[in-house]
Tab-separated table of C-alpha atoms in Angstrom:
chain	number	residue	atom	x	y	z
A	1	LEU	CA	-103.831	-73.461	-74.460
A	2	LYS	CA	-102.718	-73.631	-78.082
A	3	GLN	CA	-104.042	-70.139	-78.656
A	4	GLY	CA	-102.239	-68.934	-75.560
A	5	PHE	CA	-98.942	-70.373	-76.776
A	6	GLU	CA	-99.565	-68.831	-80.188
A	7	ASN	CA	-100.268	-65.417	-78.667
A	8	ILE	CA	-96.840	-65.409	-77.003
A	9	LYS	CA	-95.241	-65.253	-80.454
A	10	PHE	CA	-97.085	-62.010	-81.187
A	11	GLU	CA	-96.221	-60.161	-77.988
A	12	GLN	CA	-93.996	-57.095	-78.137
A	13	PRO	CA	-90.456	-58.299	-78.948
A	14	VAL	CA	-88.865	-56.771	-75.864
A	15	TYR	CA	-91.381	-58.535	-73.589
A	16	GLN	CA	-90.668	-61.851	-75.313
A	17	LEU	CA	-86.956	-61.293	-74.894
A	18	VAL	CA	-87.121	-60.338	-71.209
A	19	SER	CA	-89.143	-63.489	-70.477
A	20	LYS	CA	-86.664	-65.693	-72.340
A	21	LYS	CA	-83.704	-64.039	-70.663
A	22	ASN	CA	-85.138	-64.172	-67.142
A	23	LYS	CA	-86.390	-67.747	-67.240
A	24	GLN	CA	-84.700	-69.753	-69.968
A	25	LEU	CA	-81.205	-68.396	-69.315
A	26	ASN	CA	-81.192	-67.994	-65.532
A	27	VAL	CA	-83.466	-70.655	-64.018
A	28	VAL	CA	-82.921	-74.391	-63.412
A	29	PRO	CA	-85.001	-76.363	-64.088
A	30	PHE	CA	-86.909	-74.672	-66.906
A	31	VAL	CA	-89.249	-76.200	-69.494
A	32	PRO	CA	-89.490	-73.987	-72.611
A	33	THR	CA	-92.898	-73.095	-73.993
A	34	SER	CA	-91.956	-74.588	-77.371
A	35	LEU	CA	-91.582	-78.044	-75.794
A	36	LEU	CA	-94.930	-77.751	-73.995
A	37	GLU	CA	-96.530	-76.748	-77.292
A	38	GLN	CA	-95.091	-79.823	-79.023
A	39	LEU	CA	-96.381	-82.155	-76.294
A	40	LEU	CA	-99.865	-80.653	-76.194
A	41	ASP	CA	-101.130	-82.699	-79.154
A	42	GLN	CA	-100.213	-85.886	-77.310
A	43	VAL	CA	-102.388	-85.099	-74.264
A	44	THR	CA	-105.744	-86.931	-74.160
A	45	ILE	CA	-108.906	-86.310	-72.145
A	46	GLU	CA	-108.040	-89.412	-70.151
A	47	ASP	CA	-104.661	-87.900	-69.274
A	48	VAL	CA	-106.352	-84.729	-68.041
A	49	GLN	CA	-108.851	-86.664	-65.908
A	50	LYS	CA	-106.082	-88.779	-64.392
A	51	HIS	CA	-104.155	-85.633	-63.551
A	52	ILE	CA	-107.231	-84.094	-61.880
A	53	ASP	CA	-107.728	-87.221	-59.784
A	54	THR	CA	-104.120	-87.369	-58.576
A	55	VAL	CA	-102.820	-83.801	-58.581
A	56	PHE	CA	-103.454	-83.307	-54.846
A	57	SER	CA	-102.639	-86.852	-53.732
A	58	ALA	CA	-99.374	-85.511	-52.368
A	59	ALA	CA	-98.877	-81.790	-51.881
A	60	TYR	CA	-96.689	-79.116	-50.357
A	61	PHE	CA	-98.298	-75.740	-49.834
A	62	LYS	CA	-97.622	-72.406	-48.227
A	63	MET	CA	-100.402	-70.297	-46.791
A	64	LEU	CA	-100.506	-66.700	-45.585
A	65	VAL	CA	-103.309	-65.558	-43.288
A	66	VAL	CA	-103.644	-61.773	-43.049
A	67	GLY	CA	-106.215	-59.903	-41.027
A	68	ASN	CA	-107.759	-59.848	-37.592
A	69	PHE	CA	-106.879	-63.456	-36.673
A	70	GLU	CA	-105.321	-65.087	-33.659
A	71	PRO	CA	-102.408	-67.480	-34.389
A	72	ALA	CA	-104.566	-70.454	-33.427
A	73	GLU	CA	-107.216	-69.373	-35.945
A	74	ALA	CA	-104.608	-69.148	-38.693
A	75	VAL	CA	-103.347	-72.643	-37.908
A	76	ASP	CA	-106.938	-73.922	-37.876
A	77	ALA	CA	-107.548	-72.414	-41.331
A	78	ALA	CA	-104.444	-74.174	-42.645
A	79	GLN	CA	-105.599	-77.458	-41.124
A	80	GLN	CA	-108.982	-77.101	-42.839
A	81	VAL	CA	-107.290	-76.596	-46.206
A	82	ASN	CA	-105.135	-79.653	-45.592
A	83	GLN	CA	-108.181	-81.736	-44.679
A	84	MET	CA	-110.038	-80.584	-47.784
A	85	LEU	CA	-107.131	-81.546	-50.046
A	86	LYS	CA	-106.663	-84.900	-48.281
A	87	SER	CA	-103.041	-84.823	-49.394
A	88	GLN	CA	-100.077	-86.812	-48.216
A	89	PRO	CA	-96.901	-84.783	-47.583
A	90	LEU	CA	-94.941	-84.232	-50.762
A	91	PRO	CA	-91.399	-85.657	-50.423
A	92	PRO	CA	-88.774	-82.903	-50.099
A	93	HIS	CA	-87.020	-83.909	-53.329
A	94	SER	CA	-90.264	-83.295	-55.222
A	95	HIS	CA	-90.641	-79.644	-54.302
A	96	MET	CA	-87.120	-78.319	-54.540
A	97	PRO	CA	-87.159	-74.622	-55.446
A	98	SER	CA	-85.715	-73.375	-58.694
A	99	ARG	CA	-81.997	-72.649	-58.705
A	100	MET	CA	-80.347	-69.620	-60.275
A	101	VAL	CA	-77.493	-70.050	-62.737
A	102	ASN	CA	-74.246	-68.489	-61.485
A	103	ILE	CA	-72.860	-67.261	-64.816
A	104	GLU	CA	-69.081	-67.015	-64.739
A	105	PRO	CA	-67.332	-63.753	-65.669
A	106	GLY	CA	-67.357	-62.949	-69.364
A	107	HIS	CA	-69.363	-61.259	-72.095
A	108	TYR	CA	-71.998	-63.426	-73.777
A	109	ILE	CA	-74.462	-63.063	-76.655
A	110	TYR	CA	-77.831	-64.847	-76.501
A	111	GLN	CA	-79.733	-64.702	-79.817
A	112	HIS	CA	-83.295	-65.480	-80.902
A	113	MET	CA	-85.264	-65.183	-84.120
A	114	GLY	CA	-88.756	-63.701	-84.018
A	115	GLU	CA	-91.551	-66.098	-84.977
A	116	ASP	CA	-94.038	-63.453	-86.136
A	117	PRO	CA	-93.373	-63.065	-89.895
A	118	ASN	CA	-94.899	-59.578	-89.872
A	119	MET	CA	-92.876	-58.263	-86.944
A	120	LEU	CA	-90.706	-55.303	-87.965
A	121	ASN	CA	-89.113	-54.516	-84.608
A	122	ASN	CA	-85.972	-55.999	-83.118
A	123	ALA	CA	-85.169	-55.961	-79.404
A	124	VAL	CA	-82.095	-56.133	-77.187
A	125	VAL	CA	-81.492	-56.411	-73.450
A	126	ALA	CA	-77.994	-55.808	-72.083
A	127	THR	CA	-77.830	-57.468	-68.658
A	128	PHE	CA	-75.100	-56.696	-66.140
A	129	TYR	CA	-74.748	-58.923	-63.069
A	130	CYS	CA	-73.975	-56.734	-60.050
A	131	GLY	CA	-73.694	-57.634	-56.375
A	132	MET	CA	-75.737	-60.095	-54.345
A	133	VAL	CA	-79.468	-59.955	-53.758
A	134	THR	CA	-78.918	-61.019	-50.122
A	135	ASN	CA	-76.833	-57.909	-49.409
A	136	PRO	CA	-78.984	-54.902	-48.353
A	137	THR	CA	-76.248	-52.427	-49.308
A	138	ASP	CA	-75.955	-53.915	-52.798
A	139	ARG	CA	-79.739	-53.795	-53.226
A	140	THR	CA	-80.081	-50.162	-52.189
A	141	THR	CA	-77.018	-48.994	-54.116
A	142	MET	CA	-78.307	-50.726	-57.241
A	143	ALA	CA	-81.742	-49.154	-56.752
A	144	LEU	CA	-80.185	-45.694	-56.680
A	145	LEU	CA	-77.941	-46.423	-59.654
A	146	SER	CA	-80.905	-47.690	-61.666
A	147	GLN	CA	-82.985	-44.628	-60.780
A	148	ILE	CA	-80.255	-42.273	-61.987
A	149	ALA	CA	-79.446	-44.291	-65.106
A	150	LYS	CA	-82.969	-44.918	-66.373
A	151	ASP	CA	-83.862	-41.260	-66.920
A	152	GLN	CA	-80.576	-40.539	-68.697
A	153	PHE	CA	-80.862	-43.739	-70.738
A	154	PHE	CA	-84.396	-42.935	-71.876
A	155	ASP	CA	-83.492	-39.352	-72.724
A	156	GLN	CA	-80.518	-40.371	-74.859
A	157	LEU	CA	-81.794	-43.443	-76.708
A	158	ARG	CA	-85.505	-42.672	-76.901
A	159	THR	CA	-85.859	-38.879	-76.948
A	160	LYS	CA	-82.675	-37.861	-78.749
A	161	GLU	CA	-81.846	-40.865	-80.923
A	162	GLN	CA	-85.451	-42.088	-81.351
A	163	LEU	CA	-84.436	-45.729	-81.447
A	164	GLY	CA	-87.889	-46.977	-80.444
A	165	TYR	CA	-90.818	-46.559	-78.076
A	166	ASN	CA	-89.795	-49.309	-75.644
A	167	VAL	CA	-86.604	-48.011	-74.057
A	168	GLY	CA	-85.729	-48.465	-70.395
A	169	ALA	CA	-83.286	-49.431	-67.678
A	170	SER	CA	-84.258	-51.314	-64.526
A	171	THR	CA	-82.997	-53.664	-61.839
A	172	ASN	CA	-83.990	-57.292	-61.537
A	173	SER	CA	-83.364	-60.001	-58.979
A	174	PHE	CA	-84.302	-63.516	-58.014
A	175	SER	CA	-84.670	-65.193	-54.623
A	176	SER	CA	-80.968	-66.036	-54.658
A	177	GLY	CA	-78.036	-65.042	-56.788
A	178	LYS	CA	-76.971	-61.736	-58.230
A	179	LEU	CA	-78.744	-58.460	-58.829
A	180	THR	CA	-78.904	-57.339	-62.439
A	181	LEU	CA	-79.148	-54.058	-64.274
A	182	ASP	CA	-81.064	-54.450	-67.541
A	183	MET	CA	-80.837	-51.912	-70.377
A	184	MET	CA	-83.427	-52.633	-73.044
A	185	VAL	CA	-84.374	-51.174	-76.418
A	186	GLN	CA	-86.979	-52.210	-78.987
A	187	GLY	CA	-86.872	-50.643	-82.433
A	188	GLU	CA	-86.494	-51.212	-86.161
A	189	SER	CA	-82.690	-50.868	-86.090
A	190	ASN	CA	-80.680	-54.086	-86.152
A	191	PRO	CA	-79.787	-55.494	-82.692
A	192	THR	CA	-76.044	-55.103	-83.244
A	193	TYR	CA	-76.532	-51.364	-83.782
A	194	LEU	CA	-78.853	-51.063	-80.780
A	195	LEU	CA	-76.260	-52.707	-78.539
A	196	GLN	CA	-73.567	-50.445	-79.946
A	197	ARG	CA	-75.681	-47.451	-78.916
A	198	ILE	CA	-76.042	-48.931	-75.414
A	199	ASP	CA	-72.244	-49.270	-75.356
A	200	SER	CA	-71.951	-45.614	-76.349
A	201	PHE	CA	-74.238	-44.628	-73.475
A	202	ILE	CA	-72.218	-46.710	-71.026
A	203	HIS	CA	-69.000	-45.163	-72.305
A	204	GLY	CA	-70.186	-41.683	-71.338
A	205	PHE	CA	-72.317	-42.359	-68.277
A	206	ARG	CA	-69.515	-42.496	-65.738
A	207	GLN	CA	-68.912	-38.785	-66.214
A	208	THR	CA	-72.612	-38.213	-65.571
A	209	LEU	CA	-72.235	-39.925	-62.200
A	210	VAL	CA	-69.082	-37.964	-61.387
A	211	GLU	CA	-70.885	-34.681	-62.101
A	212	PHE	CA	-74.223	-35.689	-60.550
A	213	ASP	CA	-75.506	-33.015	-58.196
A	214	THR	CA	-75.278	-34.113	-54.550
A	215	VAL	CA	-78.405	-32.135	-53.687
A	216	LYS	CA	-80.361	-34.087	-56.313
A	217	PHE	CA	-78.862	-37.319	-54.999
A	218	ASP	CA	-79.948	-36.564	-51.431
A	219	ALA	CA	-83.436	-35.697	-52.717
A	220	LEU	CA	-83.547	-39.002	-54.611
A	221	VAL	CA	-82.618	-40.941	-51.475
A	222	GLU	CA	-85.248	-39.064	-49.479
A	223	SER	CA	-87.867	-39.813	-52.130
A	224	ILE	CA	-87.144	-43.562	-52.121
A	225	VAL	CA	-87.087	-43.685	-48.318
A	226	GLY	CA	-90.371	-41.807	-48.170
A	227	LYS	CA	-92.004	-44.208	-50.586
A	228	ALA	CA	-90.728	-47.214	-48.623
A	229	ASN	CA	-92.143	-45.756	-45.389
A	230	GLU	CA	-95.572	-45.026	-46.842
A	231	GLN	CA	-98.425	-46.380	-44.789
A	232	LEU	CA	-100.000	-49.448	-46.358
A	233	THR	CA	-103.499	-48.633	-47.525
A	234	SER	CA	-105.059	-52.093	-47.803
A	235	VAL	CA	-104.804	-55.668	-46.632
A	236	ASP	CA	-103.936	-56.650	-50.219
A	237	THR	CA	-100.796	-54.506	-50.306
A	238	GLU	CA	-99.775	-55.733	-46.859
A	239	ALA	CA	-100.253	-59.352	-47.904
A	240	SER	CA	-98.313	-58.777	-51.126
A	241	ARG	CA	-95.366	-57.321	-49.230
A	242	MET	CA	-95.354	-60.246	-46.788
A	243	TRP	CA	-95.832	-62.920	-49.441
A	244	THR	CA	-92.652	-62.122	-51.373
A	245	PRO	CA	-90.205	-63.302	-48.661
A	246	ILE	CA	-92.454	-66.331	-48.051
A	247	GLU	CA	-92.444	-67.289	-51.716
A	248	GLU	CA	-88.680	-66.771	-51.922
A	249	ALA	CA	-88.172	-68.832	-48.728
A	250	THR	CA	-86.074	-66.126	-47.059
A	251	TYR	CA	-88.781	-65.176	-44.537
A	252	ASP	CA	-86.965	-61.872	-44.227
A	253	PHE	CA	-89.859	-59.678	-43.121
A	254	ALA	CA	-87.454	-56.982	-41.978
A	255	GLN	CA	-85.974	-56.606	-45.468
A	256	LEU	CA	-87.669	-53.283	-46.173
A	257	ALA	CA	-86.565	-51.811	-42.844
A	258	ASP	CA	-82.995	-52.976	-43.508
A	259	GLU	CA	-83.071	-51.356	-46.945
A	260	VAL	CA	-84.317	-48.053	-45.525
A	261	GLU	CA	-81.505	-48.091	-42.973
A	262	SER	CA	-78.981	-48.910	-45.700
A	263	LEU	CA	-80.327	-46.200	-48.009
A	264	GLN	CA	-79.632	-43.539	-45.432
A	265	LYS	CA	-75.960	-44.603	-45.384
A	266	VAL	CA	-75.352	-44.856	-49.140
A	267	ARG	CA	-73.395	-42.022	-50.721
A	268	LEU	CA	-72.908	-41.006	-54.329
A	269	ASP	CA	-69.363	-42.419	-54.205
A	270	ASP	CA	-70.871	-45.832	-53.415
A	271	VAL	CA	-73.008	-45.661	-56.557
A	272	LEU	CA	-69.979	-44.703	-58.630
A	273	ASP	CA	-68.017	-47.570	-57.087
A	274	MET	CA	-70.709	-50.086	-58.043
A	275	TRP	CA	-70.707	-48.745	-61.603
A	276	ASP	CA	-66.946	-49.165	-61.816
A	277	ARG	CA	-66.879	-52.611	-60.198
A	278	TYR	CA	-69.555	-54.257	-62.330
A	279	ILE	CA	-70.684	-52.204	-65.341
A	280	ASN	CA	-67.927	-49.910	-66.593
A	281	PRO	CA	-66.047	-52.124	-69.103
A	282	GLN	CA	-62.802	-50.203	-68.594
A	283	THR	CA	-62.656	-50.760	-64.814
A	284	ALA	CA	-64.853	-53.732	-63.881
A	285	VAL	CA	-63.064	-56.364	-61.833
A	286	THR	CA	-65.968	-58.799	-62.119
A	287	TYR	CA	-67.535	-58.253	-65.545
A	288	ILE	CA	-70.521	-60.483	-66.279
A	289	ARG	CA	-72.693	-59.322	-69.148
A	290	VAL	CA	-75.226	-61.039	-71.395
A	291	ASP	CA	-76.509	-59.310	-74.525
A	292	SER	CA	-79.871	-60.874	-75.391
A	293	GLN	CA	-81.085	-60.222	-78.935
A	294	LEU	CA	-84.383	-60.835	-80.708
A	295	TRP	CA	-84.146	-60.415	-84.480
A	296	ALA	CA	-87.230	-59.710	-86.577
A	297	ALA	CA	-88.043	-62.565	-88.953
A	298	LYS	CA	-87.326	-60.329	-91.964
A	299	ALA	CA	-84.073	-58.912	-90.580
A	300	SER	CA	-80.671	-59.657	-92.124
A	301	TYR	CA	-79.284	-62.026	-89.509
A	302	PRO	CA	-75.463	-62.241	-89.193
A	303	SER	CA	-73.980	-65.699	-89.632
A	304	ALA	CA	-71.416	-67.308	-87.350
A	305	THR	CA	-68.810	-66.643	-90.047
A	306	ASP	CA	-69.754	-62.951	-90.095
A	307	MET	CA	-69.486	-62.643	-86.320
A	308	THR	CA	-66.122	-64.407	-86.112
A	309	THR	CA	-64.669	-62.425	-89.046
A	310	TRP	CA	-65.906	-58.860	-88.747
A	311	PRO	CA	-66.079	-56.410	-85.820
A	312	GLU	CA	-69.522	-55.613	-84.438
A	313	SER	CA	-69.149	-52.012	-85.613
A	314	ILE	CA	-68.915	-53.220	-89.233
A	315	LEU	CA	-71.947	-55.499	-88.802
A	316	ALA	CA	-73.942	-52.670	-87.206
A	317	LEU	CA	-73.113	-50.235	-89.995
A	318	ALA	CA	-73.902	-52.827	-92.664
A	319	GLY	CA	-77.292	-53.473	-91.073
A	320	CYS	CA	-78.121	-49.765	-91.021
A	321	LEU	CA	-77.078	-49.336	-94.648
A	322	GLU	CA	-79.106	-52.325	-95.838
A	323	SER	CA	-82.145	-51.094	-93.916
A	324	GLU	CA	-82.007	-47.540	-95.252
A	325	THR	CA	-80.720	-48.059	-98.822
A	326	HIS	CA	-82.300	-51.485	-99.535
A	327	MET	CA	-78.976	-52.490	-101.085
A	328	PRO	CA	-76.857	-55.548	-100.216
A	329	VAL	CA	-73.617	-54.681	-98.452
A	330	ASP	CA	-70.400	-56.589	-98.968
A	331	LEU	CA	-68.718	-56.720	-95.555
A	332	SER	CA	-65.230	-56.948	-97.027
A	333	ASP	CA	-65.794	-53.835	-99.130
A	334	LEU	CA	-67.281	-51.991	-96.164
A	335	SER	CA	-64.320	-52.902	-93.963
A	336	HIS	CA	-61.948	-51.614	-96.626
A	337	PHE	CA	-63.979	-48.393	-96.804
A	338	ILE	CA	-63.653	-47.897	-93.016
A	339	ASN	CA	-59.906	-48.498	-93.109
A	340	THR	CA	-59.662	-45.729	-95.698
A	341	ALA	CA	-62.199	-43.416	-94.047
A	342	VAL	CA	-60.311	-43.182	-90.741
A	343	ARG	CA	-57.949	-40.765	-92.493
A	344	GLN	CA	-60.888	-38.489	-93.387
A	345	THR	CA	-63.041	-36.140	-91.365
A	346	SER	CA	-66.412	-37.486	-90.257
A	347	ALA	CA	-68.215	-35.241	-92.737
A	348	ASP	CA	-66.050	-36.336	-95.666
A	349	ALA	CA	-66.378	-39.993	-94.706
A	350	LEU	CA	-70.157	-39.646	-94.512
A	351	ALA	CA	-70.296	-37.971	-97.930
A	352	SER	CA	-68.146	-40.758	-99.404
A	353	LEU	CA	-70.395	-43.374	-97.838
A	354	ALA	CA	-73.456	-41.690	-99.345
A	355	ARG	CA	-71.940	-41.851	-102.805
A	356	GLN	CA	-71.128	-45.523	-102.407
A	357	TYR	CA	-74.508	-46.440	-100.866
A	358	PRO	CA	-76.984	-43.845	-102.176
A	359	MET	CA	-80.553	-43.494	-100.985
A	360	ALA	CA	-83.376	-42.512	-103.322
A	361	ASN	CA	-82.776	-38.958	-102.109
A	362	SER	CA	-79.057	-38.923	-101.363
A	363	THR	CA	-79.138	-35.297	-100.229
A	364	GLN	CA	-80.614	-36.590	-96.963
A	365	VAL	CA	-77.124	-37.761	-95.983
A	366	LEU	CA	-76.157	-34.251	-94.995
A	367	ASN	CA	-79.306	-33.749	-92.952
A	368	GLU	CA	-78.542	-35.123	-89.502
A	369	THR	CA	-82.192	-34.794	-88.481
A	370	ALA	CA	-83.207	-37.494	-90.975
A	371	SER	CA	-83.550	-40.496	-88.654
A	372	GLY	CA	-82.244	-43.092	-91.105
A	373	TRP	CA	-79.077	-41.242	-92.000
A	374	SER	CA	-78.631	-40.127	-88.417
A	375	LYS	CA	-78.313	-43.801	-87.482
A	376	ILE	CA	-75.878	-44.386	-90.340
A	377	LYS	CA	-73.827	-41.409	-89.164
A	378	ASN	CA	-73.721	-42.819	-85.620
A	379	ALA	CA	-72.806	-46.284	-86.921
A	380	LEU	CA	-70.070	-44.810	-89.121
A	381	ASP	CA	-68.641	-42.822	-86.208
A	382	MET	CA	-68.581	-45.971	-84.049
A	383	ALA	CA	-66.831	-47.952	-86.809
A	384	MET	CA	-64.217	-45.211	-87.281
A	385	ASN	CA	-63.760	-44.541	-83.555
A	386	PRO	CA	-64.552	-47.739	-81.615
A	387	HIS	CA	-64.695	-47.433	-77.838
A	388	ASN	CA	-62.030	-49.224	-75.882
A	389	GLN	CA	-63.700	-52.467	-74.884
A	390	HIS	CA	-63.165	-54.477	-71.722
A	391	ALA	CA	-60.056	-56.632	-71.948
A	392	LEU	CA	-61.816	-59.980	-71.797
A	393	GLN	CA	-59.828	-62.636	-69.991
A	394	ASP	CA	-59.876	-66.229	-71.125
A	395	SER	CA	-62.783	-67.996	-69.457
A	396	GLU	CA	-62.082	-70.965	-67.240
A	397	THR	CA	-64.446	-72.877	-69.512
A	398	ASN	CA	-63.755	-73.447	-73.198
A	399	PHE	CA	-67.264	-73.270	-74.611
A	400	ALA	CA	-66.185	-74.282	-78.119
A	401	HIS	CA	-66.690	-77.957	-77.270
A	402	ILE	CA	-70.450	-77.343	-76.832
A	403	GLY	CA	-70.802	-75.501	-80.147
A	404	MET	CA	-70.345	-71.924	-78.925
A	405	TYR	CA	-68.011	-69.536	-80.734
A	406	GLN	CA	-66.330	-66.212	-80.054
A	407	THR	CA	-66.809	-62.947	-81.885
A	408	VAL	CA	-63.917	-60.762	-83.009
A	409	GLU	CA	-64.281	-58.913	-79.687
A	410	GLY	CA	-63.972	-62.149	-77.703
A	411	LYS	CA	-67.651	-62.489	-76.720
A	412	TRP	CA	-69.071	-66.001	-76.500
A	413	VAL	CA	-72.211	-66.643	-78.566
A	414	ILE	CA	-74.611	-69.032	-76.811
A	415	THR	CA	-75.877	-71.524	-79.383
A	416	ASP	CA	-77.586	-74.007	-77.038
A	417	VAL	CA	-78.752	-72.487	-73.767
A	418	GLU	CA	-79.280	-75.809	-71.982
A	419	LYS	CA	-75.749	-76.959	-72.778
A	420	PHE	CA	-74.419	-73.587	-71.657
A	421	LYS	CA	-76.278	-73.756	-68.344
A	422	ALA	CA	-74.931	-77.265	-67.770
A	423	THR	CA	-71.399	-75.824	-67.728
A	424	GLN	CA	-72.247	-73.236	-65.069
A	425	ALA	CA	-72.429	-73.516	-61.308
A	426	LEU	CA	-75.689	-72.814	-59.505
A	427	HIS	CA	-76.340	-70.359	-56.708
A	428	GLY	CA	-77.331	-71.884	-53.389
A	429	LEU	CA	-80.886	-71.857	-52.147
A	430	ALA	CA	-82.156	-68.944	-50.114
A	431	VAL	CA	-81.465	-69.354	-46.397
A	432	PRO	CA	-84.264	-68.342	-43.993
A	433	VAL	CA	-83.230	-65.415	-41.824
A	434	ILE	CA	-85.572	-66.442	-39.012
A	435	LYS	CA	-86.154	-69.762	-37.309
A	436	LEU	CA	-89.379	-71.350	-38.522
A	437	ILE	CA	-91.884	-72.955	-36.183
A	438	PRO	CA	-91.963	-76.731	-36.879
A	439	ASN	CA	-94.897	-77.924	-38.955
A	440	THR	CA	-97.348	-79.863	-36.801
A	441	LEU	CA	-100.210	-80.126	-39.303
A	442	THR	CA	-99.325	-83.567	-40.637
A	443	LYS	CA	-98.255	-85.182	-37.372
């Protein structure tokens, strides 16, 4: 077990970050791996044996029987399992499902430091909360939006900008709560810069949707519908499809059919509307976004003072300069430089920056194909021409009293995730869509 916990620290940064974001931030209750690791040394052989002797003394279990069985045979199989376990019914309060945190509107930053001292890569995941998982139209519209966005996102940030090998966009959901769109990047650039490049992509993507070819859209819908209607090829795949609604306690076995029906009604305008309602920072009515960051152990990590004093564009540019020139950057001097550079052309500003922060071969500054200076050029452009950000409204909750603080842009930095979750409401439990047959096994 110790080795397993240790191995987690050496996983790819983006995988570590996705796990932390999905579980530690969104799920109640949640026991972090670090706490389990601390308690492991206190566990004795006697404790393990006692646990083995009592673990099934009271139990609650779900069982799926798939195959050529009559209902009575399935019930008989369940009864045999129950007799083998010799368990008493587990009280309802002891097997309450996990609850999902209902994060209130706002823009949040959730930071972590990498534990692998040799790790060079940073990682970010920008998560947008969009629509409800219980709504078939929201699910299908988000699936189409994700399919369109992921190819464009990969092409821009991976192929063109070469920010890292792990670049992607995908949807995520839990048994209750909201759907999410996750945009993730892993690379050697500092997380502030990576998120700025995600912002740049978001800034321009709406036009991509406006101009998206309707013939391609119809083909995309047809492709997804065709895949959903594919004949199941094995009992395993059939069981897997059926087990998901059982595990989530929705028992919605018609979910796939409902999604196919909804897909055939979704239009490109619906996808654009979802983008504008939840993701586009200039138009979103309900804007809930969490920027999760994992900083390499050797990275120059911004302090709370830095984040409350200087715009993110300055921090991103400073990180790029320090990475490429191996020189310390004074944020005050850099801010003064930007205030002066806005009166120059981009080329002149870049040349001035190269003179002030020279590389070993400063002629590379004029070569936009050099990856390091290409990033500095992008960071400089963003600092000189920042995108109009979402006008963040004051949150109903003042998080300062639990140690959180706001950046220059008005984003709340989560300093203690458990305290933050304690201030948030929880989504309700999933409601079964069909009436269950009463359990007669323990009567």
